[in-house]
Tab-separated table of C-alpha atoms in Angstrom:
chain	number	residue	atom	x	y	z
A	1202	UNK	CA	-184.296	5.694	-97.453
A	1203	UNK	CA	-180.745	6.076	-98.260
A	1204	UNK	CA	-181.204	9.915	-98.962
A	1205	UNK	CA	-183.147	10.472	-95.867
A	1206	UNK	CA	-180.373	9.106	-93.661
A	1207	UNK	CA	-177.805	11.239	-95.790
A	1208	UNK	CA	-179.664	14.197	-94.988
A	1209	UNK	CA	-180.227	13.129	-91.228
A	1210	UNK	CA	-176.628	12.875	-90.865
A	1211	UNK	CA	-175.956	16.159	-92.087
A	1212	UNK	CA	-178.475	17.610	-89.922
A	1213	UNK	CA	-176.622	16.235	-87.699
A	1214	UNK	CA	-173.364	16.871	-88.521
A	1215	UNK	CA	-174.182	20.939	-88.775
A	1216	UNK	CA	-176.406	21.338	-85.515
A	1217	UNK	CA	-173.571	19.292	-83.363
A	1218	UNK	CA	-170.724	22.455	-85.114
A	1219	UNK	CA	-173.255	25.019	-84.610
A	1220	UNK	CA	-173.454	23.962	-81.133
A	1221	UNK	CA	-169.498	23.775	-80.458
A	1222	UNK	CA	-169.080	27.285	-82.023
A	1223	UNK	CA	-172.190	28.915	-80.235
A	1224	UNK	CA	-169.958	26.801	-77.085
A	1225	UNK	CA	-166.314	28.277	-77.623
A	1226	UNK	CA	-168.175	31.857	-78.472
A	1227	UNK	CA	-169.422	31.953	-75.084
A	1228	UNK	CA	-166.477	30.752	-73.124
A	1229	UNK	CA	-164.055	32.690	-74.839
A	1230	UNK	CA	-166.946	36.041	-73.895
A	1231	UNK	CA	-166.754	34.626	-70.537
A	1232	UNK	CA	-163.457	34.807	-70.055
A	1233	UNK	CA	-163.091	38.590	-71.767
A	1234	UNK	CA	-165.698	39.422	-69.705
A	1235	UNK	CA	-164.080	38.351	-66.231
A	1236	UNK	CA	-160.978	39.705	-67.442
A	1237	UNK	CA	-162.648	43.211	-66.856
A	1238	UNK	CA	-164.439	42.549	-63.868
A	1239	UNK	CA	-161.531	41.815	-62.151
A	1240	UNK	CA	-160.143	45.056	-63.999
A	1241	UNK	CA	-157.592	43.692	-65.883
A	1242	UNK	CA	-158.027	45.863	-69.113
A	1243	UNK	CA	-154.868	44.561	-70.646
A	1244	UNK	CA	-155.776	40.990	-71.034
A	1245	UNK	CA	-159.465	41.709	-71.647
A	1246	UNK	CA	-158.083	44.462	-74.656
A	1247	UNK	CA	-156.652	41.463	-76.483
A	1248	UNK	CA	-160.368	39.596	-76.828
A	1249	UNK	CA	-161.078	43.186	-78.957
A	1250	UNK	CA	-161.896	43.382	-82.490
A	1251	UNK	CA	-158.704	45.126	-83.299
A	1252	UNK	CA	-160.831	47.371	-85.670
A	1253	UNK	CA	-162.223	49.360	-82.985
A	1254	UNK	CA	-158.455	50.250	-82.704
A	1255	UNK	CA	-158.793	52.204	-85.855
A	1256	UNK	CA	-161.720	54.500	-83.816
A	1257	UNK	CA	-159.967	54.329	-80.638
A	1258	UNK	CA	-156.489	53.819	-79.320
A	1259	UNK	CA	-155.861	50.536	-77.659
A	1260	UNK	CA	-153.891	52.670	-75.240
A	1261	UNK	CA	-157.013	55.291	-75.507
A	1262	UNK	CA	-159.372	52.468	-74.776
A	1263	UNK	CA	-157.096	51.377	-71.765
A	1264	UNK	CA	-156.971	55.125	-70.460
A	1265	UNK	CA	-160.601	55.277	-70.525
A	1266	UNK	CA	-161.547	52.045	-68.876
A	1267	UNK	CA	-159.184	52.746	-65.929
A	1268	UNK	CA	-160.393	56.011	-65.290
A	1269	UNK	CA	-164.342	54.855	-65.467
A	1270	UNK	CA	-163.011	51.982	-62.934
A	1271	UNK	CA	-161.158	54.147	-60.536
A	1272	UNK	CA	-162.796	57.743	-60.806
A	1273	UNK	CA	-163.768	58.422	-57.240
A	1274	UNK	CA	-166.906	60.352	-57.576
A	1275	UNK	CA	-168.479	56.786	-58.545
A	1276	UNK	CA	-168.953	52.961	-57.301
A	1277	UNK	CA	-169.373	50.954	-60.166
A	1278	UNK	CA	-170.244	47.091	-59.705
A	1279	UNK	CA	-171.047	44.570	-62.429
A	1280	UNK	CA	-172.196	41.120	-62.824
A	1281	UNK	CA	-171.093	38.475	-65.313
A	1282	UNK	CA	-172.702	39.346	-68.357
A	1283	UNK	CA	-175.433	36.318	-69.972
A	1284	UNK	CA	-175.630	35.526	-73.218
A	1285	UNK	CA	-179.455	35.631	-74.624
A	1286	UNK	CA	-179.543	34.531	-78.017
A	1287	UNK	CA	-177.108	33.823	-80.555
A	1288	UNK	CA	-176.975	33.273	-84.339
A	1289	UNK	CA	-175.934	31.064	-86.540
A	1290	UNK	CA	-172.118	31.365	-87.477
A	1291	UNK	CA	-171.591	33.302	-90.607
A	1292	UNK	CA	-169.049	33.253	-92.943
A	1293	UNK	CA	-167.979	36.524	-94.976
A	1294	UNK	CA	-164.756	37.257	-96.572
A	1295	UNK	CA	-162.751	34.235	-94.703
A	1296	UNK	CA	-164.227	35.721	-91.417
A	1297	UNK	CA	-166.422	33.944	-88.967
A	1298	UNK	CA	-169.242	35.617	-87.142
A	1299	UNK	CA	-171.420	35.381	-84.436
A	1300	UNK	CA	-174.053	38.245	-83.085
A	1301	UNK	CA	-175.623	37.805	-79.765
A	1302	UNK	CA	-177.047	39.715	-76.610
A	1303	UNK	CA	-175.051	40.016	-73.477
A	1304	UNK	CA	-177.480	41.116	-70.282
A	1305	UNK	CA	-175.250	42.913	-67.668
A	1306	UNK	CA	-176.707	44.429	-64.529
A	1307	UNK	CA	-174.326	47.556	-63.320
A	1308	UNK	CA	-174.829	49.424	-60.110
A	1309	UNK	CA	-173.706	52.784	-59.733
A	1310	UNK	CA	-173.119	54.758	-56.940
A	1311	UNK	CA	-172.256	58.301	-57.096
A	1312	UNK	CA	-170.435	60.191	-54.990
A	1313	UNK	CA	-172.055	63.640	-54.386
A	1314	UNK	CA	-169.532	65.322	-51.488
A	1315	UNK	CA	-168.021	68.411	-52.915
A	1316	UNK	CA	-170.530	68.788	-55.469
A	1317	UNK	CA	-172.216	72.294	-54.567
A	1318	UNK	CA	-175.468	71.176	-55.761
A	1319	UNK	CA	-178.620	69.541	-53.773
A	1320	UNK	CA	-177.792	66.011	-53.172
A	1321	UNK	CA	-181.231	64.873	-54.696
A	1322	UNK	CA	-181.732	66.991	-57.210
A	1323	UNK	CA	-178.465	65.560	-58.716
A	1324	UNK	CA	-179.611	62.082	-58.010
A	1325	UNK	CA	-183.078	62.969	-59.579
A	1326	UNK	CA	-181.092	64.126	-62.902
A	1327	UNK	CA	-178.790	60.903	-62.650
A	1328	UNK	CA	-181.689	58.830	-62.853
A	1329	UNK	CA	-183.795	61.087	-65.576
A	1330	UNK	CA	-180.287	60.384	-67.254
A	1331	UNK	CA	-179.938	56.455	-67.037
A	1332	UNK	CA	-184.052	56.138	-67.504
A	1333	UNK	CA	-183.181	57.975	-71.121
A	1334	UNK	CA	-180.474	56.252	-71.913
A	1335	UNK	CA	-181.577	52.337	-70.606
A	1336	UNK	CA	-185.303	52.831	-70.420
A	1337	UNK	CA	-187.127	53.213	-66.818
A	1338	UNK	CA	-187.948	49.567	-67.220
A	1339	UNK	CA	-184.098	48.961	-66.589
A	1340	UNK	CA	-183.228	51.589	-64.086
A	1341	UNK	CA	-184.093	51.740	-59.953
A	1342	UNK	CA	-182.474	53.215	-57.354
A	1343	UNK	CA	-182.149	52.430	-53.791
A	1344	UNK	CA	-182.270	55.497	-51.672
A	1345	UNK	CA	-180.911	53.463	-48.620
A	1346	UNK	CA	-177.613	52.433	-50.423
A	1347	UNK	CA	-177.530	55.249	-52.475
A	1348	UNK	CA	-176.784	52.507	-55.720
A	1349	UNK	CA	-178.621	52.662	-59.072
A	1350	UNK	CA	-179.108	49.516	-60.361
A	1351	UNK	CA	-178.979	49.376	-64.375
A	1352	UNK	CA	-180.294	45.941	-66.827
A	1353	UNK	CA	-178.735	46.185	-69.885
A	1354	UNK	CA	-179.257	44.228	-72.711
A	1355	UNK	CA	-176.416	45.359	-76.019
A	1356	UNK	CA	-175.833	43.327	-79.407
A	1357	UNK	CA	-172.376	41.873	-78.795
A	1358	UNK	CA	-170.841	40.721	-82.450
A	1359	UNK	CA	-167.881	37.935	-82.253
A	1360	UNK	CA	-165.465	37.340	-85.564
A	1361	UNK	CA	-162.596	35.121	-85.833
A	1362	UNK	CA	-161.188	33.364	-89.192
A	1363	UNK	CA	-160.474	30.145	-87.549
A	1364	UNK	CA	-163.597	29.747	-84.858
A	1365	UNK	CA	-160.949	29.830	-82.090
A	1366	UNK	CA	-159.618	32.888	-81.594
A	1367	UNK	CA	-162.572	35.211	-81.544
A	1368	UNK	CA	-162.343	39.063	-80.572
A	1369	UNK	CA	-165.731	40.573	-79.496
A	1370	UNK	CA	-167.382	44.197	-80.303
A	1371	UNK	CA	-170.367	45.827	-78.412
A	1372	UNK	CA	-172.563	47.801	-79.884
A	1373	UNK	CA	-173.448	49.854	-77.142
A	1374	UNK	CA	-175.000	52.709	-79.043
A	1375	UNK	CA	-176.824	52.481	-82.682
A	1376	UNK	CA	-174.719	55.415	-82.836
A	1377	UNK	CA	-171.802	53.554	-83.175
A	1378	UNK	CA	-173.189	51.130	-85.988
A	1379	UNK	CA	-171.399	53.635	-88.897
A	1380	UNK	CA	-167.975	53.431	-87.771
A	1381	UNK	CA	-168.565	49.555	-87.018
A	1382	UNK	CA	-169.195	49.496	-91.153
A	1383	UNK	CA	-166.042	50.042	-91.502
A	1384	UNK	CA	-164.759	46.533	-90.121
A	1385	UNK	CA	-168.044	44.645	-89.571
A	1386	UNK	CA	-169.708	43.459	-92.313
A	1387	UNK	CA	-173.064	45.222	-92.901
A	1388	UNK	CA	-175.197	41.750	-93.079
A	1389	UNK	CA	-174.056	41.562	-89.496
A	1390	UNK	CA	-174.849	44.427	-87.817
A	1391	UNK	CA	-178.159	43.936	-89.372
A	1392	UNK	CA	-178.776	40.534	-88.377
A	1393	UNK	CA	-181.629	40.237	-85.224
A	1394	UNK	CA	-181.075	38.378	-82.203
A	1395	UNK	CA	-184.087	37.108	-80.094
């Protein structure tokens, strides 16, 4: 009986620190995450795996986001990413991880004036373009507002080495996954997320 409890308690004991980890995971995602909705790529640069710094220029990175943001051939709008799934914490080399899915919905509106080409065939190769790249599943588009709306689901991987100050990396393309190798443990990026 004695052993039972012993084990009960330890159940315990690691669901209750899974659960605050999953907890400060999220809320330090959410607050990364609001950082660049409200466009403020400084701040949100700092809740970066520095690593990706080694593939792209902090000050690259910054460049890149601000001209995506402000480019004036296109509306972009986003929603607070959601967290579906998450795994278990994982430790490897004195580094804590954490791989989940973020689902984002992104509308896009894109500015055609000055073009030179037909309006719609444009927006008929925008689409063909998102419905590759997303799925058609994800992709619609309202003709009325001109928007495209876009459901994304992307692996989002978390690491700190004291379960506080975690930095976040998406994997938006499998692309990507070989140059992630070189900072993110392989076990990792293989690990599945339902």
């Amino acid at each position: 009986m004695k052993k039972f409890v012993m084990v009960c308690l330890a159940v315990w004991v690691l669901t209750s620190a899974q659960a605050q980890d999953s907890k400060e995971v999220i809320k330090k995602f959410d607050e990364y995450s609001s950082l660049l909705l409200k466009k403020d790529f400084d701040k949100a640069l700092n809740y970066v795996h520095t690593g990706i710094y080694d593939i792209l220029p902090r000050e690259q990175m910054k460049a890149v986001l601000e001209q995506t943001f402000s480019n004036p051939m296109m509306d972009i709008e986003m929603t607070m990413p959601e967290v579906k799934g998450i795994s278990t914490t994982k430790l490897i080399n004195k580094v804590h991880y954490v791989k989940f899915n973020s689902k984002s919905i992104v509308e896009m509106r894109f500015n055609m004036e000055g073009s030179g080409g037909d309006p719609e065939a444009i927006q008929n190769q925008i689409k063909q373009g998102l419905i590759t790249q997303f799925g058609e599943q994800n992709v619609s588009y309202d003709k009325a507002s001109g928007f495209f709306t876009v459901a994304t689901v992307k692996p989002v991987i978390a690491a700190s080495p004291d379960k506080k100050d975690w930095k976040f990396v998406t994997i938006d393309s499998e692309q990507l996954v070989p140059m992630l190798e070189k900072f993110i443990p392989k076990e990792i990026l293989d690990l599945k997320v339902e």
